[in-house]
Short mmCIF file of C-alpha atoms and ligand atoms in Angstrom, two decimals:
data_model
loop_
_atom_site.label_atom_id
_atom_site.label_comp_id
_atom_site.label_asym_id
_atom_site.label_seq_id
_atom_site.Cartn_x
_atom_site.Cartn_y
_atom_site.Cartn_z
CA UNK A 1 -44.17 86.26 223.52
CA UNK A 2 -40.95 85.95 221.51
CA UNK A 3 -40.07 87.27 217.87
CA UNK A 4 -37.87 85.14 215.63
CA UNK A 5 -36.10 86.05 212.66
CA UNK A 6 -35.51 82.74 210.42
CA UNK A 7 -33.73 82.67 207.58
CA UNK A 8 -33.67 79.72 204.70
CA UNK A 9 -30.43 79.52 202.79
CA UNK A 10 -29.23 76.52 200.82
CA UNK A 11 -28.64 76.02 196.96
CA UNK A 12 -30.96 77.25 193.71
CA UNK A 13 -33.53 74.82 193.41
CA UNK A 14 -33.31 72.70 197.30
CA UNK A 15 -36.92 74.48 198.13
CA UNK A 16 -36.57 77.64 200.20
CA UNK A 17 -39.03 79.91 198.66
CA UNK A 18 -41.49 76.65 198.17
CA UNK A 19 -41.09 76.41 202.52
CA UNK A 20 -42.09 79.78 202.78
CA UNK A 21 -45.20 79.35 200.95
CA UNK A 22 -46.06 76.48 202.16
CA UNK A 23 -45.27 78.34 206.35
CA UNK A 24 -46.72 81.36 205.40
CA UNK A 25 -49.72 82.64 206.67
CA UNK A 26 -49.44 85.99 205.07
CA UNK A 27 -49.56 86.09 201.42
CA UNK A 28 -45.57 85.98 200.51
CA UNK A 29 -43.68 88.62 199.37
CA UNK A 30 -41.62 87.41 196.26
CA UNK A 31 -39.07 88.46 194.06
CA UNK A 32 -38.82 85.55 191.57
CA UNK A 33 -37.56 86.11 187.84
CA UNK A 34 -37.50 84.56 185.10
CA UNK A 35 -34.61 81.57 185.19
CA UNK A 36 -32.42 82.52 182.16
CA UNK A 37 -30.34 79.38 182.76
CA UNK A 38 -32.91 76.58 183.00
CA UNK A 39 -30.17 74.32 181.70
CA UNK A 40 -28.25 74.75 185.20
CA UNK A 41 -31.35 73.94 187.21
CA UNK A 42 -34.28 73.20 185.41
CA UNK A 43 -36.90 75.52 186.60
CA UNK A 44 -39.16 78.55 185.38
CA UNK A 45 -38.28 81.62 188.14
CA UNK A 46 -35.50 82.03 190.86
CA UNK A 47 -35.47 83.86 193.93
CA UNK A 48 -33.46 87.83 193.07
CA UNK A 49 -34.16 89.35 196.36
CA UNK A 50 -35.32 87.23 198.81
CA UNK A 51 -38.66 85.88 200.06
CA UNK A 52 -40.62 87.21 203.23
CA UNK A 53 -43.62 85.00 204.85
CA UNK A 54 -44.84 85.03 208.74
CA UNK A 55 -46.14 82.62 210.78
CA UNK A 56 -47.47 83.22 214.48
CA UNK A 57 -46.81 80.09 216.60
CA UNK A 58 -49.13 81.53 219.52
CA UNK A 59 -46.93 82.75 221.54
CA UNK A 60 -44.38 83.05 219.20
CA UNK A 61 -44.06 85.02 215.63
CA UNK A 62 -41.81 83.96 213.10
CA UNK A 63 -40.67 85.65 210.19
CA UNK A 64 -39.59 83.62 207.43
CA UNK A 65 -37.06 85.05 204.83
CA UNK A 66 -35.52 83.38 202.08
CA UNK A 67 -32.38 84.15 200.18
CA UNK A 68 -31.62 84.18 196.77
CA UNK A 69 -29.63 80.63 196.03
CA UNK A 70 -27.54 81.86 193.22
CA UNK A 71 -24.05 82.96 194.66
CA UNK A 72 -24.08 86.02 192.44
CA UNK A 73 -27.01 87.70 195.14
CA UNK A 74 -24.80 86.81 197.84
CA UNK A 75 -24.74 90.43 199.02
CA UNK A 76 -28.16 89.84 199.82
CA UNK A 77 -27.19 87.57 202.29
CA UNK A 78 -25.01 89.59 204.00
CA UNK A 79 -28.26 92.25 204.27
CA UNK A 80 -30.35 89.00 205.66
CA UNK A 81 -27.89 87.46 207.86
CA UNK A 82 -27.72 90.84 209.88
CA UNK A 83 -31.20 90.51 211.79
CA UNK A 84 -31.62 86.82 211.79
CA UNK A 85 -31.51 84.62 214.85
CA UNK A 86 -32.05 80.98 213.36
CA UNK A 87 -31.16 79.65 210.28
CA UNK A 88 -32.69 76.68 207.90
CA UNK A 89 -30.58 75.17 205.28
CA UNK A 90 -31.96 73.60 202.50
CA UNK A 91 -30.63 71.10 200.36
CA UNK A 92 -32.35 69.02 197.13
CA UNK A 93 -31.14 65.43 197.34
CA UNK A 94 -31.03 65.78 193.58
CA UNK A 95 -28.13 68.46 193.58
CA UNK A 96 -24.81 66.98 191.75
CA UNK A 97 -22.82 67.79 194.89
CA UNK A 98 -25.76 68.25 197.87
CA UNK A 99 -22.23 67.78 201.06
CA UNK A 100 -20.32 70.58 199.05
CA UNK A 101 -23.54 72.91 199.35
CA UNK A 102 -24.18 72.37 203.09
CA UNK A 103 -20.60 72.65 203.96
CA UNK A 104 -20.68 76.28 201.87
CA UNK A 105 -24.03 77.54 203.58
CA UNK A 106 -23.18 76.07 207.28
CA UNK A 107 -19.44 78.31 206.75
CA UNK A 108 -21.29 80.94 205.32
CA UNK A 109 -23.09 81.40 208.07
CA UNK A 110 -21.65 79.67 210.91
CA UNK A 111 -21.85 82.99 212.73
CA UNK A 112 -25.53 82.58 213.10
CA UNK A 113 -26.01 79.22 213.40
CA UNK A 114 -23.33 79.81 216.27
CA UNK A 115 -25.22 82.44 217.73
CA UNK A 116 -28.77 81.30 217.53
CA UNK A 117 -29.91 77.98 215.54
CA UNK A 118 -29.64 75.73 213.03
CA UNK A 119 -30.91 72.71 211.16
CA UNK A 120 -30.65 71.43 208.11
CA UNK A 121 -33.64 69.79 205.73
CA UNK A 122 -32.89 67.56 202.65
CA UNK A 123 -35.41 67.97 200.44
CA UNK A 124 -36.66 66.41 196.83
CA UNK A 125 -35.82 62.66 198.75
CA UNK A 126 -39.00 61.38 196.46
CA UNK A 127 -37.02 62.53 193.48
CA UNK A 128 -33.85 61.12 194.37
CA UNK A 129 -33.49 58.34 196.95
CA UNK A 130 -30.19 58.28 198.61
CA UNK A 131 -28.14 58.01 201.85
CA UNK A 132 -26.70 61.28 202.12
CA UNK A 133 -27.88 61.73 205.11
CA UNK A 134 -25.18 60.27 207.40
CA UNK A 135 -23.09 62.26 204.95
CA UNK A 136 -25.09 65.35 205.75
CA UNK A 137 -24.58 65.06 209.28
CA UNK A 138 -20.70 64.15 208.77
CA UNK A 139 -20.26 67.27 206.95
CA UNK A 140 -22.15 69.71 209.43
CA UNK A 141 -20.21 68.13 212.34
CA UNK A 142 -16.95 69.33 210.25
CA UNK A 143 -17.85 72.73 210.07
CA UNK A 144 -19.97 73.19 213.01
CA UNK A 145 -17.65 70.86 215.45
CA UNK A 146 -19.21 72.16 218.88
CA UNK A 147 -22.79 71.76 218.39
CA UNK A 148 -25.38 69.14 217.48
CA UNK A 149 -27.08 70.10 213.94
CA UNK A 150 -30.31 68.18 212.91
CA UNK A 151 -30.93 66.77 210.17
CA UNK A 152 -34.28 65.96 208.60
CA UNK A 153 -35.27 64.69 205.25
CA UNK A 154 -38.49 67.05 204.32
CA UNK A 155 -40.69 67.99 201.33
CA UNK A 156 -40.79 71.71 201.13
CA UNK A 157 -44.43 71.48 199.46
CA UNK A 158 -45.68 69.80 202.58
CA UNK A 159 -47.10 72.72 205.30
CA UNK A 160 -46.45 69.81 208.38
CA UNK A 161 -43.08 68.34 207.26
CA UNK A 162 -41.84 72.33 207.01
CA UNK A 163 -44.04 73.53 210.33
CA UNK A 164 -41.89 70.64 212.17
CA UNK A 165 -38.38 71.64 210.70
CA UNK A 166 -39.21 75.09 212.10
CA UNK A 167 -40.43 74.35 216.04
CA UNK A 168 -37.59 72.27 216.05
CA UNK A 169 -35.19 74.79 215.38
CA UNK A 170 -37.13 77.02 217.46
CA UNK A 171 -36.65 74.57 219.93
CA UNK A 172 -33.03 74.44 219.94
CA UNK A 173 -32.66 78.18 219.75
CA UNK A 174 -34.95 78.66 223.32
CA UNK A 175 -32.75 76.11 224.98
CA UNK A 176 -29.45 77.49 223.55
CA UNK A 177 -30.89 81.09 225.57
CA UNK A 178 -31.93 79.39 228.72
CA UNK A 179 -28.10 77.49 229.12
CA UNK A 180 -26.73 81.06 228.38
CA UNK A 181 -29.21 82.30 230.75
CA UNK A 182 -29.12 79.95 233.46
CA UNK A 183 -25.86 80.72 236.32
CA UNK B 1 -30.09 71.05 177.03
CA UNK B 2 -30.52 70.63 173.39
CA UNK B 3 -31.75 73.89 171.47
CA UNK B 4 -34.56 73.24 169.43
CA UNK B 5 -36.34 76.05 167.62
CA UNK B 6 -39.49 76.33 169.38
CA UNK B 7 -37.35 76.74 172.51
CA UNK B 8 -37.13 79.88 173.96
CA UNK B 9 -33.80 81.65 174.19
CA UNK B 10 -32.39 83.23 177.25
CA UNK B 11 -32.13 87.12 176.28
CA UNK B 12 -28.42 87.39 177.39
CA UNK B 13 -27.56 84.56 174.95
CA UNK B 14 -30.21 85.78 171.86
CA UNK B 15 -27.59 87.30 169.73
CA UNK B 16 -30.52 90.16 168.28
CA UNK B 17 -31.38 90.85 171.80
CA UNK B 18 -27.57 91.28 172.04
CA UNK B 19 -27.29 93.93 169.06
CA UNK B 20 -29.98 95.50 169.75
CA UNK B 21 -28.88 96.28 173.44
CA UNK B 22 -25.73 97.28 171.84
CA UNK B 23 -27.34 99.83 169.99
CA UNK B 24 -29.60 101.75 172.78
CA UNK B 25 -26.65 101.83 175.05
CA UNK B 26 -25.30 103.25 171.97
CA UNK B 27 -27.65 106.10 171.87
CA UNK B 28 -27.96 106.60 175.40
CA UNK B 29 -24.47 107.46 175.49
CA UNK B 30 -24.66 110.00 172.99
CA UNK B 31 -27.36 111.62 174.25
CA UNK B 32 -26.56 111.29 178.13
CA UNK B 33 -23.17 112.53 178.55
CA UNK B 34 -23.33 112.48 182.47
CA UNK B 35 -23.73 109.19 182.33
CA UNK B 36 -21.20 106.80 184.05
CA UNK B 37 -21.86 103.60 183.08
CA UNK B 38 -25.03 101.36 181.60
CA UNK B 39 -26.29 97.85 181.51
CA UNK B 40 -28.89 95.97 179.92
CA UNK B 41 -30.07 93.13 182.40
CA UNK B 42 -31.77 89.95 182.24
CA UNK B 43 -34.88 89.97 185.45
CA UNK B 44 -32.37 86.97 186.72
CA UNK B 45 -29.23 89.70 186.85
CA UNK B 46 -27.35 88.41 183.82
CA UNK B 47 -25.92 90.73 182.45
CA UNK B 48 -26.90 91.56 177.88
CA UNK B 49 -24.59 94.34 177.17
CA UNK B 50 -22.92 97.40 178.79
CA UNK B 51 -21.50 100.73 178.34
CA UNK B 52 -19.27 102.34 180.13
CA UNK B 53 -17.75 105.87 179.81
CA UNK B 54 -15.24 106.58 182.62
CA UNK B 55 -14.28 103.04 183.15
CA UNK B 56 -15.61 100.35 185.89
CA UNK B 57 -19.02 99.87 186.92
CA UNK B 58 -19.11 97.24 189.03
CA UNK B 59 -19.19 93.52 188.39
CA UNK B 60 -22.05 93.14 190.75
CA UNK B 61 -24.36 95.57 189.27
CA UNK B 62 -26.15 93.53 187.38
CA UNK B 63 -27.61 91.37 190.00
CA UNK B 64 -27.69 94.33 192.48
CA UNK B 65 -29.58 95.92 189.68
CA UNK B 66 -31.78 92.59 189.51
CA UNK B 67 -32.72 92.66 193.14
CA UNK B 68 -33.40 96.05 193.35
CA UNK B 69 -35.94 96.25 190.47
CA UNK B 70 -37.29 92.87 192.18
CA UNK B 71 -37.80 94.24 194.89
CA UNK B 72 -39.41 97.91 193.69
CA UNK B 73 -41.53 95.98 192.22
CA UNK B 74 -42.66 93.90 194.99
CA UNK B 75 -43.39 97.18 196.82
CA UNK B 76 -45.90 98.25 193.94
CA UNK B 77 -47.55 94.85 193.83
CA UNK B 78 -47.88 94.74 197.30
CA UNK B 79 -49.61 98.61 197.90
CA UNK B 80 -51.81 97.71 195.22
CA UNK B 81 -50.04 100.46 192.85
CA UNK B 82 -49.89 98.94 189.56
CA UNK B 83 -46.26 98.05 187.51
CA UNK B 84 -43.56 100.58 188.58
CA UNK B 85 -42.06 103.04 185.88
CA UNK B 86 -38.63 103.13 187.19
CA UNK B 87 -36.92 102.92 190.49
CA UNK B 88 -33.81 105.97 191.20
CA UNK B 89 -31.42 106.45 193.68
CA UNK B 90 -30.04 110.12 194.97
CA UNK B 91 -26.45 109.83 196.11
CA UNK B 92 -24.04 112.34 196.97
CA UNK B 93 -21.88 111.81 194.01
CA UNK B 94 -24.44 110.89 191.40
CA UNK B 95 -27.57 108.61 190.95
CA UNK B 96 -28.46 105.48 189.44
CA UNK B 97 -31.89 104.69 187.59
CA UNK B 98 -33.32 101.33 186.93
CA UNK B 99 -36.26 100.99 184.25
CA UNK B 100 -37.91 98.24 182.92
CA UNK B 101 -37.84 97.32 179.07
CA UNK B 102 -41.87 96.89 178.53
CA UNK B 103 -42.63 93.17 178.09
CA UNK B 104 -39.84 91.93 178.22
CA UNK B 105 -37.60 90.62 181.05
CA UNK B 106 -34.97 92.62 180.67
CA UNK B 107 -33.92 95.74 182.78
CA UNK B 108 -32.07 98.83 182.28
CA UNK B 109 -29.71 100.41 184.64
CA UNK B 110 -28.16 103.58 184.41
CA UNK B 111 -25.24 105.05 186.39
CA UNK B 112 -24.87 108.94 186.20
CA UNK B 113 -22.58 111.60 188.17
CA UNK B 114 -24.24 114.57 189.38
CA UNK B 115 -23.78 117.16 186.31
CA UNK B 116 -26.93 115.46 184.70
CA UNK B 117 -30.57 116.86 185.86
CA UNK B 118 -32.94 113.89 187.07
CA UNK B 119 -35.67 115.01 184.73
CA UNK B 120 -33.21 114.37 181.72
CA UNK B 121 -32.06 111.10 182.55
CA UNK B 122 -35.61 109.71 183.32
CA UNK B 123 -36.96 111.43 180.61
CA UNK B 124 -34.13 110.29 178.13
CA UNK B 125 -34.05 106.81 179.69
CA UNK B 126 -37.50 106.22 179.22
CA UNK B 127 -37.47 107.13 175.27
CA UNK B 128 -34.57 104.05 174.88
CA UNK B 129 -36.26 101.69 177.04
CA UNK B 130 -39.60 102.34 174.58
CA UNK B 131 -37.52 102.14 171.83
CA UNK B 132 -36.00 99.01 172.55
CA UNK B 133 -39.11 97.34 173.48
CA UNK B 134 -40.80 97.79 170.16
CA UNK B 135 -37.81 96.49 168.82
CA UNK B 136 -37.76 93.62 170.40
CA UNK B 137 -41.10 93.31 170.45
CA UNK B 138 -41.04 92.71 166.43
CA UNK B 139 -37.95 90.84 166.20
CA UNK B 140 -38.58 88.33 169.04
N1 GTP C 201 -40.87 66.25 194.33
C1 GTP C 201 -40.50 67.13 195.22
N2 GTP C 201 -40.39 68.42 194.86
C2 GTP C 201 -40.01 69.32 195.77
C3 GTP C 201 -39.71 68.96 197.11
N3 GTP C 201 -39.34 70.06 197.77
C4 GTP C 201 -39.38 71.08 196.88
N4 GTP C 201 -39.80 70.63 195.66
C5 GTP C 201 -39.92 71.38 194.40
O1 GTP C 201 -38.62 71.84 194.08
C6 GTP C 201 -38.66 73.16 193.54
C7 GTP C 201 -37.88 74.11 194.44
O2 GTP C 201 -37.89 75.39 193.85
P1 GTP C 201 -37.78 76.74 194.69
O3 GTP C 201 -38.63 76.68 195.91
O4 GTP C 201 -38.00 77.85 193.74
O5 GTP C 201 -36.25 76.68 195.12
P2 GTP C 201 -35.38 77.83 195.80
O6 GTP C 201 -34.56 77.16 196.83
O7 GTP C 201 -36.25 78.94 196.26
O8 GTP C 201 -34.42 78.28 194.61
P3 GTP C 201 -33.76 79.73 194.26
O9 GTP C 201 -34.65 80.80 194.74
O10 GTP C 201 -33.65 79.73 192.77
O11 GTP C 201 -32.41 79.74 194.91
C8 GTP C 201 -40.13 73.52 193.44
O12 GTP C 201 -40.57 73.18 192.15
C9 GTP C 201 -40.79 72.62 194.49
O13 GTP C 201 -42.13 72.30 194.19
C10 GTP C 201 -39.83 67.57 197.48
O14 GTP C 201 -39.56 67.16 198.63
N5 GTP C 201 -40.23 66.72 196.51
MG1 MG C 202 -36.27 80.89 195.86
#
């Protein structure tokens, strides 16, 4: 039995604490407040703290934590970053500038994703149909050069689309251990 | 966004939220002498108005503050304890106290150095933050 740490970064509004939710098993700890700048993205809370969830994946338990998307709580990622081992970004196909975003997140934390995991979901594709997602990929491969990063288009309402997102980056973080394992 | 008048404004840009913030940090001062620095918070970490006595508090305290009281919060909800009063941290070299204005999502925090006792900085905290809340409770 293994214990993962997963952390969900990516821009105000792409979905993270909506994944958690919809992952969770336990009832989520939150820390939403009131949006004060609904004219920047146009919705009623954002994430202050972060967001906590677990989910076991017999024999595995996950726990899920979200960060705040606002780069004003970024010292809150530096807390989070510490004890994770696989990271999620999210990104809203919606989002003015969706390539500038991932490139931010995946150099934000291209420590982690170096040392454990990473993929990267595009969410919101219902909302906005486009074809970032060769663009996506392009930009990843720029800042994350010596590994493969997966990219899935996902709706972070939907409990199967997120459960997949996550055993595949489990995936890639057990076979990342067993090369580093293996003589 | 266009601003209509049944639309609700954010607190950090409602100019009587603004004077009125003004003023309690106003009368903490006077009455807290210890203390450092002050800021009235939106729940999102923007910052209304602050005080300052000694110079600097830091840029970041408002959404520190934001988190924090977030989070304190979160802890109450989740041990089934009911809203939290205020949440206070003990340092070496002085404390800081975050309070919630009733009703409203705003949030005070309050930087003091050591001289002050604890019991007169909650208990003069918690007079300005009831103050301000039936203020803004009639004006807004
Ligand atoms: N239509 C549609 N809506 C989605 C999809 N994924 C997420 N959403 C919605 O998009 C919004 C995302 O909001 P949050 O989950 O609060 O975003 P967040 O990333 O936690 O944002 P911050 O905490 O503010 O940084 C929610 O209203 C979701 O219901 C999708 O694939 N399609
Ligand atoms: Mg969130």
């Amino acid at each position: 039995m293994a214990e993962y740490v997963i952390l969900f970064a990516g821009p105000m509004g792409a979905g993270k604490t909506t994944a958690i939710r919809s992952l969770s098993e336990i009832e989520v700890v939150s820390t939403e407040a009131a949006n004060s700048e609904p004219g920047a993205v146009d919705k009623p809370t954002t994430t202050v703290a972060m967001d906590y969830g677990e989910i076991d994946l017999d024999p595995d338990m996950v726990r899920l934590y979200g960060i705040p998307g606002q780069e004003r709580f970024d010292f809150m990622w530096d807390i989070l970053r510490e004890r994770a081992m696989g990271l999620i970004v999210l990104v809203n196909a919606d989002d003015p500038e969706p390539e500038r975003h991932v490139h931010e997140q995946l150099t934000a934390f291209a420590e982690l994703a170096t040392r454990g995991g990473v993929v990267v979901g595009v969410t919101r594709y219902d909302i906005q149909r486009t074809d970032i997602g060769d663009r996506i990929v392009a930009t990843a491969r720029a800042v994350l050069p010596d590994r493969v990063t997966p990219v899935f288009a996902v709706d972070a309402r939907d409990q199967e689309q997120m459960r997949t997102l996550l055993l595949s980056l489990i995936a890639d973080i057990e076979t990342r251990h067993a090369l580093a394992a293996a003589p | 966004m266009s601003e209509t008048e049944t639309e609700v404004v954010a607190a950090h840009r409602d100019p009587v939220v603004i004077d009125a913030s003004i003023r309690a940090l106003a009368g903490l001062r006077e009455l807290l002498p210890s203390l450092v620095g002050a800021l009235l918070l939106t729940d999102d970490g923007f910052e209304i108005a602050r005080a300052t006595q000694h110079g600097g508090t830091d840029e970041r305290l408002a959404s520190m503050a934001s988190s924090l009281q977030a989070l304190g919060e979160a802890i109450a909800r989740e041990l089934g304890l009911g809203d939290s009063e205020y949440a206070l941290i003990e340092a070496h070299h002085g404390r800081v106290l975050l309070r919630r204005i009733a009703n409203q999502p705003i949030i005070l925090a309050g930087v003091f150095d050591d001289d002050e006792t604890v019991g007169k900085a909650i208990s003069v905290s918690r007079k300005l933050a009831d103050e301000l809340s039936a203020e803004l409770a009639s004006a807004r």
